[in-house]
Coordinates of C-alpha atoms in Angstrom, one line a residue:
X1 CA 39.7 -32.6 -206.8
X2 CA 42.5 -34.9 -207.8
X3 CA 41.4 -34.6 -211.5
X4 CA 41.8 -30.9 -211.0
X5 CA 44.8 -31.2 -209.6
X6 CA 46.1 -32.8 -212.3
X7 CA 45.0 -30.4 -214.9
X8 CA 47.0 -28.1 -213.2
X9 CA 50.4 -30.2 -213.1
X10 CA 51.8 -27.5 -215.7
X11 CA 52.1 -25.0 -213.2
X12 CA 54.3 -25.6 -209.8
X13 CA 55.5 -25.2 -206.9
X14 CA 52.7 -27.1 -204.9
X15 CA 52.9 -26.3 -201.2
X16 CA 51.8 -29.1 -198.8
X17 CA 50.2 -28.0 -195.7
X18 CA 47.9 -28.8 -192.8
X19 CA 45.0 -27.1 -192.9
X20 CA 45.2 -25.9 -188.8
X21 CA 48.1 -24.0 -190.2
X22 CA 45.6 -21.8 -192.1
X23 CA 43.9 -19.4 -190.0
X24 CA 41.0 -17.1 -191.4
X25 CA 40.5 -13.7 -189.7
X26 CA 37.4 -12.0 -190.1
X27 CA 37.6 -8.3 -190.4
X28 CA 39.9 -5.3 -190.6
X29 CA 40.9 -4.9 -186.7
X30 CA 41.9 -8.9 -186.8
X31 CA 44.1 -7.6 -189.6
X32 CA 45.7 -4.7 -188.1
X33 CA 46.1 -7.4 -184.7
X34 CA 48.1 -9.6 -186.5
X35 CA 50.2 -7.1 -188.2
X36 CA 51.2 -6.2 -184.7
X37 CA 51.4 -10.2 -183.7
X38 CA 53.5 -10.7 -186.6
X39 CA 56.1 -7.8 -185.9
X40 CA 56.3 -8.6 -182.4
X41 CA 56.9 -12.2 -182.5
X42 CA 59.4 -11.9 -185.6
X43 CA 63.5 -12.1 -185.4
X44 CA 64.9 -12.9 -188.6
X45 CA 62.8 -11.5 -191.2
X46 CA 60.0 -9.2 -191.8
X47 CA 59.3 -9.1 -195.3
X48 CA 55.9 -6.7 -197.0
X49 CA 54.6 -7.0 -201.1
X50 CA 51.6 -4.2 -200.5
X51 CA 50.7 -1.1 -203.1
X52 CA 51.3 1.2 -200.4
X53 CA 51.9 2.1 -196.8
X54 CA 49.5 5.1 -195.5
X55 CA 50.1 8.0 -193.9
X56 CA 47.9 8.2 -190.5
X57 CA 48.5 7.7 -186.5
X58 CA 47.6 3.8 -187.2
X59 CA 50.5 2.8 -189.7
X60 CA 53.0 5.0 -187.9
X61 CA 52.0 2.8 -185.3
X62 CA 53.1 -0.1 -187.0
X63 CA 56.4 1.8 -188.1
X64 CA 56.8 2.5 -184.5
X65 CA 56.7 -1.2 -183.7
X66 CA 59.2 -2.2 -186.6
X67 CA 61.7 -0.1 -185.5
X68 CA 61.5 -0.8 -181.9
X69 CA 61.6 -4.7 -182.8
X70 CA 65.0 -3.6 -184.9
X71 CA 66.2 -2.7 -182.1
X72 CA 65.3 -5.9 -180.1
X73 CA 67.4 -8.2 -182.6
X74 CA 69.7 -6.4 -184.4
X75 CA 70.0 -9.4 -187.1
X76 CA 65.9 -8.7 -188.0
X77 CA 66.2 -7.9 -191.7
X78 CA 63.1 -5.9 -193.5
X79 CA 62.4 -5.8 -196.9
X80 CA 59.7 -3.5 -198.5
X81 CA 58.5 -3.3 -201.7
X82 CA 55.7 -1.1 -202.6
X83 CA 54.3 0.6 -206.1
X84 CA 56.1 3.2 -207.5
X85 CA 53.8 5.8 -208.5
X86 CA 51.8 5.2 -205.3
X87 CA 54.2 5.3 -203.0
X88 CA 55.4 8.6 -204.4
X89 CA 52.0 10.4 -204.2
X90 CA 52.0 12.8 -202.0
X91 CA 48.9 13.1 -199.7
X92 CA 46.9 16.6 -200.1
X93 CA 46.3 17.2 -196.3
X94 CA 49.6 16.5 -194.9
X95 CA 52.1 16.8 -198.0
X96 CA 53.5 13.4 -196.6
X97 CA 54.6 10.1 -198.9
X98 CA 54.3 6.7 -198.2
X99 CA 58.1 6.6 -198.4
X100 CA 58.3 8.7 -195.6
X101 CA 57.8 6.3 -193.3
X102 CA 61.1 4.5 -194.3
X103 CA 62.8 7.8 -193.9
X104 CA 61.7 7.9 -190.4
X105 CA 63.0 3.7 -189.9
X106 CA 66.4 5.2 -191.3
X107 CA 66.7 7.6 -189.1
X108 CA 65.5 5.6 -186.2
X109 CA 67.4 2.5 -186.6
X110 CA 71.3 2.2 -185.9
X111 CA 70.5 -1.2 -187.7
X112 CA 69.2 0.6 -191.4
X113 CA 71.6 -1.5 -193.2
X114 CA 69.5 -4.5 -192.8
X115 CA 66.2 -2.5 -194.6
X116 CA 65.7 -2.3 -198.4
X117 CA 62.7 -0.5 -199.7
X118 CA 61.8 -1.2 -203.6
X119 CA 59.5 0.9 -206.0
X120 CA 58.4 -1.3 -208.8
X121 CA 57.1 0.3 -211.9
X122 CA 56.4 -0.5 -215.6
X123 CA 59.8 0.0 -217.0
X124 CA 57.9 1.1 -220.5
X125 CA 55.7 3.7 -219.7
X126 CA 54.9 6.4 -222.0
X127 CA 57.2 9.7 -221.3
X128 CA 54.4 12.0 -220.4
X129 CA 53.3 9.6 -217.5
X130 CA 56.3 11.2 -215.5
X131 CA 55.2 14.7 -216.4
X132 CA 52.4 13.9 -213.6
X133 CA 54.3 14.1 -211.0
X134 CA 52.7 12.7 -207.1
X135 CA 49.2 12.6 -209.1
X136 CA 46.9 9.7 -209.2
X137 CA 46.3 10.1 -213.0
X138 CA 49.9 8.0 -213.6
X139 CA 48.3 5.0 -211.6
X140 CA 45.9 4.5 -214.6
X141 CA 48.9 2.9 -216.3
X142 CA 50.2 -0.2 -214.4
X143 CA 50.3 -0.3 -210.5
X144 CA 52.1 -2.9 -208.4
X145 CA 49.5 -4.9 -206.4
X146 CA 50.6 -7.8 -205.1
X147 CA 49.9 -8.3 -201.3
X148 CA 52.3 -10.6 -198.8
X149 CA 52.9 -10.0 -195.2
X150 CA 55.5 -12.3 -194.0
X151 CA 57.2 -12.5 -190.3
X152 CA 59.7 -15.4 -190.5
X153 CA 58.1 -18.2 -191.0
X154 CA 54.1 -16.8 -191.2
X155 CA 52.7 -15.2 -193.9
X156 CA 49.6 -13.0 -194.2
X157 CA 48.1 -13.2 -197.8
X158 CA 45.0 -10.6 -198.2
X159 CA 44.1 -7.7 -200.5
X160 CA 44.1 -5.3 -198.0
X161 CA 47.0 -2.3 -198.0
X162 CA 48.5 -1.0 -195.1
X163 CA 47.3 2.1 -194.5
X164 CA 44.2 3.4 -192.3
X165 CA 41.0 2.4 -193.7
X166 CA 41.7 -1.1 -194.6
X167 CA 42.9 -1.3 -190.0
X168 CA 38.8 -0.5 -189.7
X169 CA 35.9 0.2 -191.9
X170 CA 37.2 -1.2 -195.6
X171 CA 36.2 -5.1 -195.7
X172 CA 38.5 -7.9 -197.5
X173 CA 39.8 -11.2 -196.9
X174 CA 42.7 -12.4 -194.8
X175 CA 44.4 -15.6 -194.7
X176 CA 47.4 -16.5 -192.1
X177 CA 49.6 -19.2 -193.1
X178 CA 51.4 -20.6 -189.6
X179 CA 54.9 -21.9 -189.8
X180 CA 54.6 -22.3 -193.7
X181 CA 58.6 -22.1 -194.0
X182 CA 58.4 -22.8 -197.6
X183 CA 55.9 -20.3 -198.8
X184 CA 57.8 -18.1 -196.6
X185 CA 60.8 -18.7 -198.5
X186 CA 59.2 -19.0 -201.6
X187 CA 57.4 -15.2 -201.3
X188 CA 60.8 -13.7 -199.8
X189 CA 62.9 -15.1 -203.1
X190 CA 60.3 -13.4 -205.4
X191 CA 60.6 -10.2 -203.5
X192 CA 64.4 -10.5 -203.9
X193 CA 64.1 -10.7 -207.3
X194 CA 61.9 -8.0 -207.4
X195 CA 63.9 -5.9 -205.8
X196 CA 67.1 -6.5 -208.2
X197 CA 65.0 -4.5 -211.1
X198 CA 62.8 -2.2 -209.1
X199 CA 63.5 1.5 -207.8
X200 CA 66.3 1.2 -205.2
X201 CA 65.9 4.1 -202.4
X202 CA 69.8 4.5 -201.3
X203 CA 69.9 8.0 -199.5
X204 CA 71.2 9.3 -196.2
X205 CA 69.0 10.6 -193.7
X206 CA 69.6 14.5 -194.1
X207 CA 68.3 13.9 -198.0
X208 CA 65.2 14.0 -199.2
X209 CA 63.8 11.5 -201.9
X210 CA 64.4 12.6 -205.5
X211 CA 61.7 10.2 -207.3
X212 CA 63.5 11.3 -210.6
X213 CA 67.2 10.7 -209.0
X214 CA 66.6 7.1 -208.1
X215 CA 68.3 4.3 -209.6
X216 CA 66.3 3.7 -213.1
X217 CA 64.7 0.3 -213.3
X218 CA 66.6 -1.7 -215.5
X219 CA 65.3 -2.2 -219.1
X220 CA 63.7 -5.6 -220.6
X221 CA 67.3 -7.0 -222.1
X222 CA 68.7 -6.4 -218.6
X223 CA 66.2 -9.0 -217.0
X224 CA 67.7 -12.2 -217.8
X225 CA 68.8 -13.0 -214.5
X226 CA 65.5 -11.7 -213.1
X227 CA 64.0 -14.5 -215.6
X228 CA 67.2 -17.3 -214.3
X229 CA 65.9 -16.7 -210.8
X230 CA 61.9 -17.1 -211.8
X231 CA 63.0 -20.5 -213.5
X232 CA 63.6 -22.3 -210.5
X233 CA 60.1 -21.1 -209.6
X234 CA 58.7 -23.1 -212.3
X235 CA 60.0 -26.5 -210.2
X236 CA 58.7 -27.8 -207.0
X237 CA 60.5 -26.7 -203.8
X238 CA 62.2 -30.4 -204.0
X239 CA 63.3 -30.0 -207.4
X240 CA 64.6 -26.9 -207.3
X241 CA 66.8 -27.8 -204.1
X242 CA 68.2 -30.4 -206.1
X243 CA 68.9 -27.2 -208.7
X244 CA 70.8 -25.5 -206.1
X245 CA 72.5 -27.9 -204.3
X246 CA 74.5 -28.4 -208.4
X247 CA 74.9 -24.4 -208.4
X248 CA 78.4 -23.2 -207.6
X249 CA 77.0 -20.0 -207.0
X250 CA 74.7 -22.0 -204.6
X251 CA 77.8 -24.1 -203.0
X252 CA 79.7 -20.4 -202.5
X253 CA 77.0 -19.4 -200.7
X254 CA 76.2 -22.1 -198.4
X255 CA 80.0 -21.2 -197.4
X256 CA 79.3 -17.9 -196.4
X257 CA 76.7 -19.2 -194.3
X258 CA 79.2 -21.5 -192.6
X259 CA 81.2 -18.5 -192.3
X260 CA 78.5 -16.3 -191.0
X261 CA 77.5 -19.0 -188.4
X262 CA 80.9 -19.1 -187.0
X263 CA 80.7 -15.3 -186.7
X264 CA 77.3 -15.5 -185.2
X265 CA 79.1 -18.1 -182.7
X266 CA 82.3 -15.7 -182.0
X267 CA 79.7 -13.1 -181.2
X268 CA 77.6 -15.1 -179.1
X269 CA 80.5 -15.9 -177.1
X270 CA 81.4 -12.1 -177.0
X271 CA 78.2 -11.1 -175.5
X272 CA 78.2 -13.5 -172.8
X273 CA 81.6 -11.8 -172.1
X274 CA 79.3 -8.3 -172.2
X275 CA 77.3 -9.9 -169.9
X276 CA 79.6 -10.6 -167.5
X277 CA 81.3 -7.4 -167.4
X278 CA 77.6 -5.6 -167.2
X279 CA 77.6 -5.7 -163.5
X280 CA 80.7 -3.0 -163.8
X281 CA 78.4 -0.3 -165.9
X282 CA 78.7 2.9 -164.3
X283 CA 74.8 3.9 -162.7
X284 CA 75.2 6.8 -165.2
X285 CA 75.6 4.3 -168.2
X286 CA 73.1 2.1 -167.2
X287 CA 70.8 5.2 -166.8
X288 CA 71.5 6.0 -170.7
X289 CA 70.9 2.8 -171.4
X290 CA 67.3 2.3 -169.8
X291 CA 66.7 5.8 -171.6
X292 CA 66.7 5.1 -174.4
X293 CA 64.4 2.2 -174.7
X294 CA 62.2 4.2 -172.8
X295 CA 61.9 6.7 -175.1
X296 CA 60.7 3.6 -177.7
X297 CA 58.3 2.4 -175.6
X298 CA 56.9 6.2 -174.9
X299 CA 57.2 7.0 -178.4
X300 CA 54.7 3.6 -179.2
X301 CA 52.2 4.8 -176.2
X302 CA 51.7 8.0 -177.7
X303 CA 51.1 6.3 -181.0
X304 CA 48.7 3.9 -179.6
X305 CA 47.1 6.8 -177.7
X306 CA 47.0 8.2 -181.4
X307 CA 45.4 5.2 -182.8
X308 CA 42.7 5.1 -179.7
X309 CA 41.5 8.5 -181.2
X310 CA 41.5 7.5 -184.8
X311 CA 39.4 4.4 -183.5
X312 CA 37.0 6.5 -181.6
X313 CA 35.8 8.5 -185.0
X314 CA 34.7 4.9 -186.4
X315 CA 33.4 2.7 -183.5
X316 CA 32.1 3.3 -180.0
X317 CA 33.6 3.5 -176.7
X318 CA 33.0 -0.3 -175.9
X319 CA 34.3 -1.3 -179.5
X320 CA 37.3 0.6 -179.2
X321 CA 38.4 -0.8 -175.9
X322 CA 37.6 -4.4 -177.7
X323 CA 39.5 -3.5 -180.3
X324 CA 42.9 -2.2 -177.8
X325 CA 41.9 -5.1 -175.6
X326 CA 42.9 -7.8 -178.5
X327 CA 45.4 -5.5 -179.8
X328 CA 47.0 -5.4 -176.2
X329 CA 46.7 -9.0 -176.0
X330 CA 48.3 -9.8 -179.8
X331 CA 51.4 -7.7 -178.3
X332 CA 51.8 -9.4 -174.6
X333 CA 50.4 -12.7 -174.5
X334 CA 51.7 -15.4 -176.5
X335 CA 49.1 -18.0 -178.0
X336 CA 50.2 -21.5 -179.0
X337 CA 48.0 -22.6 -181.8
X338 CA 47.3 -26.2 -182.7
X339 CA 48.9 -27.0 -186.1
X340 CA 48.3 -30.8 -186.7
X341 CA 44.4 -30.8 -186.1
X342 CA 43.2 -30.7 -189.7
X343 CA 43.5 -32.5 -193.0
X344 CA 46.6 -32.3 -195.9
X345 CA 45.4 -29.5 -197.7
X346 CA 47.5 -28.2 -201.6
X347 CA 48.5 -24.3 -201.9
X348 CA 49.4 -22.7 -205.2
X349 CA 50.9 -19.8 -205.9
X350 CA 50.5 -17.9 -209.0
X351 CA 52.0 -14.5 -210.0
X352 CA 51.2 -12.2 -212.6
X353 CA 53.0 -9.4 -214.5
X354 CA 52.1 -8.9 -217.4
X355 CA 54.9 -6.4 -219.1
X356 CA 57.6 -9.2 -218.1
X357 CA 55.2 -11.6 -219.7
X358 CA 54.5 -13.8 -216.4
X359 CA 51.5 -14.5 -216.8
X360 CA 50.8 -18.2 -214.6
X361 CA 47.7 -16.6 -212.8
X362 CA 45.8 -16.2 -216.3
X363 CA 46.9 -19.5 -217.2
X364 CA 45.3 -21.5 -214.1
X365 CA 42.5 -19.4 -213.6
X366 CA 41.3 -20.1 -217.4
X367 CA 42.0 -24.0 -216.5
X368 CA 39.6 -23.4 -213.5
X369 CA 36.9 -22.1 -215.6
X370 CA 37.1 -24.4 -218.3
X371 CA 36.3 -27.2 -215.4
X372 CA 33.3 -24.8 -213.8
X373 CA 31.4 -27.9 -214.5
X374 CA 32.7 -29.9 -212.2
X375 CA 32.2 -27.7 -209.4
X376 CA 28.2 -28.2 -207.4
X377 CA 28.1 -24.1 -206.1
X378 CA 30.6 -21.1 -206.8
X379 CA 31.2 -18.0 -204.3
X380 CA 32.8 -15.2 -206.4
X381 CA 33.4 -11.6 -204.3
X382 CA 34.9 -8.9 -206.2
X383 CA 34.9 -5.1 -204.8
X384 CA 35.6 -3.6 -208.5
X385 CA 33.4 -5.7 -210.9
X386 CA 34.7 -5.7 -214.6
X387 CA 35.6 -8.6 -216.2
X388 CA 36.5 -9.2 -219.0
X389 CA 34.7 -10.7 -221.9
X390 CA 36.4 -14.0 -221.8
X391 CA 35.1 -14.8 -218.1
X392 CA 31.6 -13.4 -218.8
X393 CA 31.1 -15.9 -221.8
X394 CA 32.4 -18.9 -218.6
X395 CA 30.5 -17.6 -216.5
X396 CA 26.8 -17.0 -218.2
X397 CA 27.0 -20.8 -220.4
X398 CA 27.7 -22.6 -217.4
X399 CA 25.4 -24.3 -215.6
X400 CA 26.7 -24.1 -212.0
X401 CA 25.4 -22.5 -209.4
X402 CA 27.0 -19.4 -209.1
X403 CA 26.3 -15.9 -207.2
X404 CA 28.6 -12.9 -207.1
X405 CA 29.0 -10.7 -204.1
X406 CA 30.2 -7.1 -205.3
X407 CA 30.2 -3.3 -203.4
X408 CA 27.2 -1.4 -203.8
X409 CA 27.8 2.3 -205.3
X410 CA 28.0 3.4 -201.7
X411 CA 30.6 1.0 -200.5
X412 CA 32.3 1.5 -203.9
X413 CA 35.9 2.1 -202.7
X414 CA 35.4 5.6 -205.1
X415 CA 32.5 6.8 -203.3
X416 CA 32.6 10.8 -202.6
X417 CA 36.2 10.3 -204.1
X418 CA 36.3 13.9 -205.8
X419 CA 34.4 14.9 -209.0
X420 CA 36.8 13.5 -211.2
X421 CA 36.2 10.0 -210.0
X422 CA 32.8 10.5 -208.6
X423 CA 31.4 8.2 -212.1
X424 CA 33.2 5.4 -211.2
X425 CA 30.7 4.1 -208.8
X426 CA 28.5 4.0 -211.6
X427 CA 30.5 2.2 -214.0
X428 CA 30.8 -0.7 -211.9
X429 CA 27.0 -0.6 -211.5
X430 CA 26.6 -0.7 -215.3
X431 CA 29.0 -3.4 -215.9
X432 CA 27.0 -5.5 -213.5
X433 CA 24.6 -6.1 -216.0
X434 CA 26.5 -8.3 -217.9
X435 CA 26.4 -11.1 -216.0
X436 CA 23.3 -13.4 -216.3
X437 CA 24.0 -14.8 -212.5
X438 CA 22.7 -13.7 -209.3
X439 CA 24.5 -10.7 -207.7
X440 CA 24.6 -9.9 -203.9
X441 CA 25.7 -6.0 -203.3
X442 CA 27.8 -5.3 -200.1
X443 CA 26.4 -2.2 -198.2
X444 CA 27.4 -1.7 -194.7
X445 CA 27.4 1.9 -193.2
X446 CA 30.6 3.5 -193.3
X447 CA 31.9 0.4 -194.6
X448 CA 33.4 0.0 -198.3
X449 CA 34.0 -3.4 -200.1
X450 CA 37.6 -4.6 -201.3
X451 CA 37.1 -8.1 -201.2
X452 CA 37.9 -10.7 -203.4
X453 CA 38.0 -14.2 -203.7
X454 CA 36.9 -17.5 -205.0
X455 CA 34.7 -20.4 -202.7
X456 CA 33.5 -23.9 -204.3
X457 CA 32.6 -26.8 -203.7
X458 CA 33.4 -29.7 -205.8
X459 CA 31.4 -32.8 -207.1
X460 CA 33.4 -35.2 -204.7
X461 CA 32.7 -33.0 -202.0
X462 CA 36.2 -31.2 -202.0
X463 CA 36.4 -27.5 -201.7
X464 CA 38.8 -24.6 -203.2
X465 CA 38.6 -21.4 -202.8
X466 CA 40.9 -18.4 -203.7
X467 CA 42.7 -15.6 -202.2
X468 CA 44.9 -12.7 -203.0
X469 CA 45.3 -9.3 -204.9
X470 CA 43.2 -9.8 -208.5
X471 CA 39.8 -8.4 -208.4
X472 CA 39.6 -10.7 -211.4
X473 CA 39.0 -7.7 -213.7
X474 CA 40.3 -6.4 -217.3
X475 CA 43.3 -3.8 -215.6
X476 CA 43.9 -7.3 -213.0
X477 CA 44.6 -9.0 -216.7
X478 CA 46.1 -6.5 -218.5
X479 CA 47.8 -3.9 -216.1
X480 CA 49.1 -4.8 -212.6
X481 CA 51.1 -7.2 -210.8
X482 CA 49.2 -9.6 -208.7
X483 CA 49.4 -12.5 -206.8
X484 CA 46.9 -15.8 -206.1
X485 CA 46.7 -18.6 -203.9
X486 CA 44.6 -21.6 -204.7
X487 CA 43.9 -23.9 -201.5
X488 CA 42.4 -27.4 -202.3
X489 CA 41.3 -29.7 -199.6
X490 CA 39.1 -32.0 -198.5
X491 CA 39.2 -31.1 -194.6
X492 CA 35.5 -30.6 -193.4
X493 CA 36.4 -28.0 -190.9
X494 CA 37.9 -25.7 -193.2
X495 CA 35.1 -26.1 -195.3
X496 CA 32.7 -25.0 -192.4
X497 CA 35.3 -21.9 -192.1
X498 CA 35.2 -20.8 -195.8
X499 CA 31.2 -21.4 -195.0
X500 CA 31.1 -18.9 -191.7
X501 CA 33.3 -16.3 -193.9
X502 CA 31.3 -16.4 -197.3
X503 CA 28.2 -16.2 -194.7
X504 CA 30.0 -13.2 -192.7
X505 CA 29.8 -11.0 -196.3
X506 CA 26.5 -11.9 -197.1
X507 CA 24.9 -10.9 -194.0
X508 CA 25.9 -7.1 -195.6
X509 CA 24.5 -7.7 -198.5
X510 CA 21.1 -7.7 -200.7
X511 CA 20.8 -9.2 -203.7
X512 CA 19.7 -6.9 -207.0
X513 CA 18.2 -8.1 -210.5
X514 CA 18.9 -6.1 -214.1
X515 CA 15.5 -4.6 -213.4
X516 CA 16.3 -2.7 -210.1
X517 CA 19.8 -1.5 -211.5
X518 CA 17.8 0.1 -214.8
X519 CA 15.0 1.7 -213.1
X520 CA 17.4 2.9 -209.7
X521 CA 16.6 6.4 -209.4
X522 CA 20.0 7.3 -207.7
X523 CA 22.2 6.0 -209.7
X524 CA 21.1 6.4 -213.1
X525 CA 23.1 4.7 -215.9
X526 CA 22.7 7.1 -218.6
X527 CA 24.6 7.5 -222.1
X528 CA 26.9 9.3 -220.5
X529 CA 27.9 6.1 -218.3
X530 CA 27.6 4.0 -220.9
X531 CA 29.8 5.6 -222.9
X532 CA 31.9 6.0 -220.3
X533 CA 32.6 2.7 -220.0
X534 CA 33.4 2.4 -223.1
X535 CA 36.4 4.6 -222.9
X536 CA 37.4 3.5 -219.5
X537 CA 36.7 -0.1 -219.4
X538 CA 40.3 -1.0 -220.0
X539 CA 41.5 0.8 -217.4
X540 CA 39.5 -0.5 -214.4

């Protein structure tokens, strides 16, 4: 592991953490319950990387619980950033946008100057990509992909978006990192500087969003302080405090927060003096007040009552009261977890965007193939299969043990996704056959497959494994924003974690050979896939 390690010195920040900080969840509903955990238990920052926020009774759930925790600490800043094009797509049953759900927090919230919402897009696109207005076709193009969840201090990395599906039947992989202070930091300062040169939405709550009105995104030239702030990325945490702490810029600010404190201190002091003069409310004030947080509180009911019904079309009766049961308990009981139990464990975080030319991810994830040799067995999920040719020639002239978990065409994420994407099931499929390895296909029913990650073992005994956005594919490369972690460790326990959760997918899935994808019946790979592909490959 260390020699590893040390081929990948060129890249930094590493994040030190305990390994009992790093808790593994197992499916969708664990997701949605810490989403909830995360919101209730946060007071200074909630801050979401995701491609989009859906539009059903289960994420207006979660809207419903941001804004009421807004109004619980007033200070509780929340910063969203979500894809551009995406986020603008309107959906065909109920003409609604992702981005109306921060219309709805602005509207809600006395507090809506503490909320930023970004739209990140290629700055470069052709001109005739914004002729397509709320379709799915401009998505081909570049999307924003990159997945963080963070609530203060604890972050949720995953591939999963927020939004209905991925709460129940859509499998992926979810990672929470508990009191990680410095990742937290460390994720929040990219999405700041994301947000600098993204689509600003800046409009009152009696307008309506204008995608073409918004603030443009700010050209290449314009990015060099994007690029200043990045730099001090490229140190470790250490270092680049020691950056800062020489920054006048950084000394002006550290004033302000003096200032700010002594503000927070005058105001503390003022609402003890509230509380004093409380007692001499009138009944008909303190009937207003009590109102209105019971309107909240009725207003999350309803929505859970909402969600119950969305649950019942998915699970039975006994699941779904599980499923409330833990959701009820994320909310109102507090859990203290154990955080020094386990072993030193190294986190790296790699980002990729590949029209701004950061491209770190490629960089370590070629330095981990070109060391596939030293590794005794390799785990590799990914729900849309396509790499590119680069890791095919890796991964067939090695000789580690290496097996592939994937969706079947019926858990393909594009399954019965209209006729004009009802082939890409069976693209996938065909590009399957270029990889001389052992392939496992994920097929659950009613299920679909979004995972992806990376699980081996090492000669010494170590263990890595890989988490994030990248399906590892040729648009992951070449297209989209995305972001990694890369955990090393030699902590036995979180080896037999990785273990149950590499387990957990393979008990829904059945491994195929080249023969039984040629002579399938159903999903025939014709010419017309093949050339197809051909056309398409660079876009999936």
């Amino acid at each position: 592991m260390n020699q590893l390690l040390n081929n990948l010195k060129f890249h930094k920040p590493f994040f030190k953490l305990n390994t009992a900080q790093i808790e593994i969840l197992k499916d969708p509903v664990d997701f949605y319950v810490n989403l909830h955990k995360g919101i209730k238990n946060a007071q200074k920052r909630i801050v979401w990387s995701t491609l989009y926020i859906g539009n059903g009774n289960m994420e207006e759930f979660l809207i419903e619980s941001l804004s009421n925790q807004q109004r619980r600490f007033e200070q509780l800043r929340i910063s969203l950033l979500m894809d551009y094009y995406r986020g603008t797509r309107r959906d065909k049953k109920n003409h609604q946008t992702p981005i109306d759900h921060y219309l709805y927090l602005r509207m809600q919230n006395l507090y809506s100057n503490n909320m930023k919402l970004g739209l990140m897009r290629h700055p470069f696109l052709p001109q005739f990509a914004n002729m397509l207005e709320e379709s799915a076709a401009r998505e081909i193009f570049n999307v924003h992909h990159m997945k963080w969840y963070i609530f203060d201090n604890r972050v949720i990395l995953t591939g999963a978006n927020l939004q209905e599906q991925y709460f129940i039947n859509r499998q992926d992989r979810y990672m929470v990192f508990h009191e990680a202070n410095e990742l937290a930091d460390y994720l929040d300062d990219a999405q700041s500087a994301l947000l600098q040169h993204a689509y600003y939405v800046d409009f009152d709550s009696n307008s309506k969003f204008d995608p073409l009105r918004a603030q443009p995104f700010k050209r290449q030239q314009y990015f060099k302080e994007f690029h200043q702030t990045w730099k001090i990325f490229k140190f470790s945490y250490k270092e680049a405090a020691e950056i800062k702490s020489d920054d006048e810029e950084y000394q002006e600010q550290q004033q302000e927060k003096v200032q700010k404190q002594e503000e927070d201190n005058n105001n503390n002091i003022k609402q003890e003096q509230e509380q004093e003069q409380e007692e001499e409310l009138s009944k008909e004030e303190m009937l207003q007040f009590y109102e209105r947080d019971l309107i909240v509180e009725q207003k999350i009911q309803e929505r859970k009552e909402q969600a119950k019904l969305i649950l019942n079309k998915s699970f039975n009766k006994g699941d779904v009261q599980n499923i409330i049961n833990r959701l009820e308990k994320a909310l109102y009981k507090d859990e203290e977890r154990e955080l020094d139990e386990g072993e030193e464990c190294t986190v790296l975080i790699t980002l990729h965007i590949p029209y701004l030319q950061t491209d770190e991810d490629k960089l370590v994830f070629m330095k981990i193939l070109e060391n596939l040799d030293q590794f005794t067995s390799v785990t590799w999920a990914s729900g849309y299969m396509n790499f590119t040719k680069t890791i095919i020639n890796f991964v067939n002239n090695c000789k580690t043990d290496i097996k592939f978990i994937t969706a079947s065409p019926e858990a393909n994420g594009f399954h019965k996704a209209g006729k004009a994407k009802s082939f890409i099931p069976f693209l996938y499929r065909y590009f399957e056959l270029a990889i001389d390895k052992p392939i496992f296909e994920y097929k659950r029913n009613g299920w679909t497959f979004h995972t992806k990650g990376f699980w081996a073992e090492l000669q010494d005994g170590s263990i890595m494994t890989i988490i994030g956005s990248s399906n590892y594919a040729v648009r992951s490369e070449k297209r989209d924003n995305e972001i990694q972690a890369y955990i090393f460790t030699q902590c036995p326990m979180f080896k037999q974690d990785l273990k149950k959760e590499q387990n957990y997918l393979l008990n829904y899935a059945e491994n195929i050979t080249k023969e039984e994808i040629i002579k399938d019946n159903e999903i025939k790979i014709n010419w017309k896939i093949k050339l197809l592909s051909k056309i398409f490959k660079s876009m999936m």
